[in-house]
Coordinates of C-alpha atoms and ligand atoms in Angstrom, one line a residue:
M562 CA 16.6 -3.0 33.2
T563 CA 14.8 -5.6 30.9
L564 CA 12.9 -3.7 28.1
K565 CA 9.4 -5.4 27.2
Q566 CA 7.6 -5.0 23.9
V567 CA 7.5 -1.5 22.4
L568 CA 4.1 0.1 23.5
T569 CA 2.6 2.7 21.3
I570 CA 0.7 5.4 23.1
L571 CA -1.8 8.1 21.7
Y572 CA -1.9 11.1 24.1
R573 CA -4.7 13.6 24.1
G574 CA -4.6 16.1 26.8
P575 CA -7.4 18.5 27.6
L576 CA -6.3 21.3 25.4
E577 CA -8.9 22.1 22.8
S578 CA -7.9 25.4 21.1
C579 CA -6.4 26.2 17.8
N580 CA -4.9 29.4 16.0
Y581 CA -6.7 28.2 12.8
D582 CA -10.4 28.0 12.0
C583 CA -10.9 25.3 9.4
S584 CA -14.5 24.9 8.3
Y585 CA -14.2 21.1 8.2
C586 CA -12.6 20.7 11.7
P587 CA -14.4 18.2 13.7
F588 CA -13.0 19.3 16.9
A589 CA -14.4 22.0 19.3
K590 CA -12.8 25.3 18.5
K591 CA -12.9 27.2 21.8
K592 CA -10.4 29.6 23.4
N593 CA -8.7 28.0 26.4
T594 CA -8.7 30.1 29.5
R595 CA -5.3 30.8 31.4
E596 CA -6.4 28.2 33.9
E597 CA -7.3 25.7 31.4
L598 CA -4.0 25.9 29.7
A599 CA -2.3 25.7 33.1
F600 CA -4.2 22.4 33.6
D601 CA -3.2 21.2 30.3
R602 CA 0.4 21.8 31.0
A603 CA 0.2 20.2 34.5
C604 CA -1.2 17.1 32.8
L605 CA 1.5 17.1 30.2
L606 CA 4.3 17.4 32.7
K607 CA 2.9 14.6 34.8
F608 CA 2.6 12.4 31.8
E609 CA 6.2 13.1 30.7
N610 CA 7.4 12.2 34.1
W611 CA 5.4 9.0 34.0
I612 CA 6.9 8.1 30.6
S613 CA 10.4 8.7 32.0
Q614 CA 9.9 6.0 34.7
Q615 CA 8.7 3.3 32.5
D616 CA 10.8 0.1 32.1
R617 CA 9.7 -0.4 28.4
E618 CA 10.2 1.3 25.1
I619 CA 7.5 3.6 24.0
S620 CA 6.4 5.3 20.8
L621 CA 4.3 8.3 21.2
L622 CA 1.9 10.1 19.0
F623 CA 0.3 13.4 20.4
T624 CA -3.2 13.9 18.7
P625 CA -4.5 17.2 20.4
W626 CA -7.9 18.5 19.9
G627 CA -6.5 21.7 18.3
E628 CA -3.0 23.0 17.9
A629 CA -0.5 22.2 20.6
L630 CA 2.9 23.2 19.1
I631 CA 2.1 27.0 19.4
R632 CA 2.4 26.3 23.1
K633 CA 6.1 26.5 24.3
Y634 CA 5.3 23.9 27.0
Y635 CA 4.5 21.3 24.3
Q636 CA 7.7 22.3 22.4
E637 CA 9.9 21.9 25.4
C638 CA 8.2 18.7 26.5
L639 CA 8.9 17.3 22.9
V640 CA 12.4 18.2 23.1
R641 CA 13.0 16.5 26.5
L642 CA 10.9 13.4 25.5
S643 CA 13.0 13.0 22.3
W644 CA 16.1 12.5 24.3
L645 CA 14.8 9.9 26.8
P646 CA 16.4 6.5 26.4
N647 CA 13.1 4.6 26.5
V648 CA 11.3 6.8 23.9
K649 CA 11.7 5.3 20.5
K650 CA 9.4 7.8 18.7
V651 CA 7.8 11.1 19.7
C652 CA 5.4 12.4 17.1
I653 CA 2.7 15.0 17.0
Q654 CA -0.1 16.1 14.7
T655 CA 0.3 19.7 13.8
N656 CA -0.7 22.5 11.3
L657 CA 3.1 23.6 11.3
S658 CA 2.3 27.2 12.1
C659 CA 4.5 27.5 15.1
S660 CA 7.9 29.0 15.2
L661 CA 10.5 26.2 14.6
A662 CA 13.3 27.8 16.7
W663 CA 13.1 25.0 19.2
I664 CA 13.4 22.1 16.7
A665 CA 17.2 22.1 16.5
R666 CA 17.3 21.1 20.2
A667 CA 15.2 18.0 19.6
N668 CA 16.7 14.6 18.8
P669 CA 16.1 14.0 15.0
K670 CA 16.2 10.4 15.5
T671 CA 13.2 10.3 17.5
L672 CA 11.1 13.3 17.0
A673 CA 8.8 13.2 13.9
L674 CA 5.9 15.5 12.8
W675 CA 2.6 14.7 11.2
T676 CA 1.9 17.9 9.4
T677 CA -1.3 19.0 7.7
F678 CA -1.8 21.9 5.2
H679 CA -5.0 23.8 5.7
P680 CA -5.8 25.9 2.6
T681 CA -8.0 28.6 4.0
E682 CA -5.6 29.3 7.0
T683 CA -2.3 29.7 5.5
T684 CA -0.2 30.0 2.0
V685 CA 1.5 27.2 0.2
D686 CA 4.8 29.3 0.2
K687 CA 4.6 29.7 4.0
F688 CA 4.0 26.1 4.5
I689 CA 6.9 25.1 2.1
G690 CA 9.1 27.4 4.0
Q691 CA 8.4 25.6 7.3
C692 CA 8.9 22.2 5.6
Q693 CA 12.3 23.5 4.4
Q694 CA 13.1 24.3 8.2
L695 CA 12.3 20.7 9.0
V696 CA 14.5 19.2 6.2
E697 CA 17.3 21.6 7.3
N698 CA 17.0 20.2 10.9
K699 CA 16.7 16.6 9.6
I700 CA 13.4 16.1 11.2
H701 CA 11.2 13.3 9.6
F702 CA 7.8 14.4 8.6
S703 CA 4.8 13.7 6.4
V704 CA 2.6 16.2 4.9
G705 CA -1.3 15.9 4.4
I706 CA -4.3 17.7 3.3
V707 CA -8.0 16.9 3.6
G708 CA -9.2 15.7 0.1
K709 CA -12.3 18.0 -0.2
K710 CA -12.9 19.1 -3.9
E711 CA -12.3 22.7 -3.3
N712 CA -8.7 21.8 -2.2
F713 CA -8.0 19.8 -5.3
S714 CA -5.7 22.8 -6.8
F715 CA -3.8 22.9 -3.6
I716 CA -3.2 19.2 -3.7
Q717 CA -1.5 19.5 -7.0
T718 CA 0.4 22.5 -6.2
L719 CA 1.7 20.9 -2.9
K720 CA 2.4 17.7 -4.9
D721 CA 4.5 19.8 -7.3
Q722 CA 6.4 22.0 -4.8
L723 CA 7.2 19.5 -2.0
P724 CA 10.5 17.7 -2.4
P725 CA 9.9 14.2 -3.9
T726 CA 11.5 12.7 -0.8
I727 CA 8.5 14.0 1.4
Y728 CA 5.6 11.7 1.5
F729 CA 2.4 13.7 0.8
W730 CA -1.0 11.9 1.9
V731 CA -4.5 12.8 1.1
N732 CA -7.2 12.2 3.8
A733 CA -10.3 11.0 1.9
Y734 CA -13.4 13.0 2.7
K735 CA -15.8 10.2 3.8
R736 CA -18.6 12.2 5.5
Q737 CA -20.5 12.0 2.1
A738 CA -21.1 8.7 0.5
N739 CA -19.4 8.2 -3.0
Y740 CA -17.8 11.6 -2.8
Y741 CA -15.4 11.0 -5.5
S742 CA -15.9 10.0 -9.2
A743 CA -13.7 7.2 -10.6
T744 CA -11.6 9.6 -12.3
E745 CA -11.1 11.8 -9.3
Q746 CA -10.1 8.5 -7.3
D747 CA -7.6 7.6 -10.0
W748 CA -6.0 11.1 -9.8
L749 CA -6.0 11.1 -6.1
Q750 CA -4.3 7.6 -6.1
K751 CA -1.6 8.9 -8.3
I752 CA -0.9 11.8 -6.0
D753 CA -1.0 9.4 -3.0
P754 CA -0.3 5.8 -3.7
L755 CA -1.9 4.9 -0.4
F756 CA -5.2 6.8 -0.9
S757 CA -7.2 3.8 -1.2
F758 CA -6.3 2.6 2.2
N759 CA -7.8 5.9 3.6
N760 CA -10.7 6.0 1.2
T761 CA -12.2 3.0 2.9
I762 CA -14.5 2.5 5.9
Y763 CA -13.4 -0.7 7.4
E764 CA -16.0 -3.2 8.8
T765 CA -14.2 -4.1 12.1
R766 CA -16.6 -5.6 14.5
G767 CA -15.0 -8.8 16.0
K768 CA -11.9 -8.3 14.1
G769 CA -8.2 -8.6 15.6
C770 CA -6.7 -5.2 16.6
E771 CA -3.6 -4.1 18.1
A772 CA -5.5 -1.5 20.0
G773 CA -5.4 -2.5 23.7
E774 CA -2.7 -4.9 23.1
S775 CA 0.3 -3.0 21.8
S776 CA -1.4 0.4 21.5
L777 CA -3.3 2.5 24.2
S778 CA -4.9 5.8 24.3
I779 CA -4.4 8.0 27.3
D780 CA -6.1 11.3 28.2
G781 CA -4.6 14.2 30.3
E782 CA -5.8 12.6 33.7
G783 CA -4.2 9.3 32.8
N784 CA -7.3 7.4 31.9
V785 CA -6.8 4.6 29.4
T786 CA -8.8 3.3 26.5
R787 CA -7.7 0.9 23.8
C788 CA -8.1 3.6 21.2
H789 CA -9.7 7.0 20.6
F790 CA -12.9 5.4 19.2
I791 CA -13.9 2.9 21.8
K792 CA -14.3 4.6 25.3
D793 CA -14.4 1.3 27.5
Y794 CA -12.3 2.3 30.5
L795 CA -9.3 0.0 30.9
G796 CA -7.7 1.8 33.9
N797 CA -5.6 4.7 34.9
I798 CA -1.7 5.0 34.4
Y799 CA -1.3 6.8 37.7
Q800 CA -3.1 4.0 39.6
Q801 CA -2.5 0.8 37.9
S802 CA 0.3 -1.0 36.1
L803 CA 0.3 -1.2 32.3
D804 CA 0.4 -4.9 32.3
S805 CA -3.0 -5.1 34.0
M806 CA -4.5 -3.2 31.2
L807 CA -2.9 -4.7 28.2
G808 CA -4.5 -7.7 26.5
V809 CA -5.5 -9.3 23.2
R810 CA -8.8 -7.7 22.1
S811 CA -11.1 -7.7 19.1
C812 CA -12.9 -4.6 17.9
T813 CA -16.3 -3.9 19.2
N814 CA -17.3 -1.2 16.9
D815 CA -18.9 -1.7 13.6
C816 CA -16.3 0.3 11.6
C817 CA -12.9 2.0 11.7
R818 CA -12.3 4.9 9.4
C819 CA -9.3 7.1 10.6
Y820 CA -5.6 6.4 10.0
I821 CA -4.8 6.4 13.7
G822 CA -7.4 3.6 14.1
Y823 CA -7.1 1.3 11.1
I824 CA -3.3 1.2 11.4
N825 CA -3.9 -1.1 14.3
L826 CA -6.1 -3.7 12.4
K827 CA -4.1 -6.8 12.2
E828 CA -5.6 -8.1 9.0
L829 CA -4.1 -5.0 7.1
D830 CA -0.7 -5.6 8.6
L831 CA 0.2 -2.0 7.7
N832 CA 3.7 -2.3 9.4
R833 CA 4.8 -3.9 6.2
I834 CA 4.2 -0.5 4.4
Y835 CA 5.2 2.0 7.2
S836 CA 7.6 0.0 9.4
N837 CA 8.9 2.1 12.3
R838 CA 7.5 5.4 10.8
I839 CA 3.9 4.4 11.0
L840 CA 3.0 7.1 13.6
E841 CA 4.3 10.0 11.3
R842 CA 2.7 8.3 8.4
I843 CA 5.7 7.8 6.2
P844 CA 5.8 4.6 4.1
L845 CA 9.0 2.7 3.7
D846 CA 9.6 4.0 0.1
Y847 CA 10.2 7.4 1.7
H848 CA 12.3 6.3 4.7
Ligands
SF4_226 S1 -5.7 23.3 12.2 FE1 -6.6 21.2 12.8 S2 -7.4 21.6 14.8 FE2 -7.1 23.6 14.1 S3 -9.0 24.3 13.1 FE3 -7.9 23.3 11.4 S4 -8.4 21.1 11.5 FE4 -9.1 22.1 13.5
SF4_227 S1 -10.4 -1.3 14.7 FE1 -10.4 0.9 15.1 S2 -12.2 1.2 16.4 FE2 -11.7 -1.0 16.4 S3 -10.4 -1.3 18.2 FE3 -9.1 -1.0 16.4 S4 -8.6 1.2 16.3 FE4 -10.3 0.9 17.7

């Protein structure tokens, strides 16, 4: 089997429920019915089967609209995916509230977590305890928080309490223009040396982007778009070959503001900072 260029896939199935209730959450917070969860599970298993049949190396990032890891079928799927020979990386965004009993069965060389602390929904002690379990199981992970001003005390506490080997990022609050004073920006930059990358809204129309070329977004039914932010339909993985959908593209949006988007911008060349841990958001200094 000849392996082609590594392809990054962002997967977002139909799941849209969460055990937390953060005020800043941009996602629909609803309760999924038993039938909806069964459909989400069926989509996930079909996707897993498709991944196992691909003749190329794949790096995966699950970006659910809600919390997936509280569902056993996601935990088990990640364990299986982590051992597939063509899966280079399997990563998921999570609030880290789930039981971590399953994690010891995953391949620590490929499984990685993008974890976020949500101050109104858990405690620092509880969260740090979960991080400790990840460390004991040799699972790579980053920790982050939304940089709203009411979270500043938690930002300092987490920075102080997390092991210095764990990268701690702050997502800039950009819904309000000029939200931070110069002093606040300096402080946040000291906490997260890569804060300024995130505190930028990139003007991207016409700019070269890896999205659609070496990275794709796929929904639960297999529909493909270049990224989560441009909805032009490229095809369906269950009906067409990947090669027919991939191609060099430039951005057609005015701007790109999220980490999972701007990491694809060619001019930023963020692989030089994160290398093969770009999906779990861990810069080279912390590898
Ligand atoms: S944990 Fe994430 S998905 Fe859940 S409510 Fe908070 S921000 Fe939304
Ligand atoms: S720059 Fe952002 S919005 Fe534009 S194509 Fe790339 S990922 Fe998508």
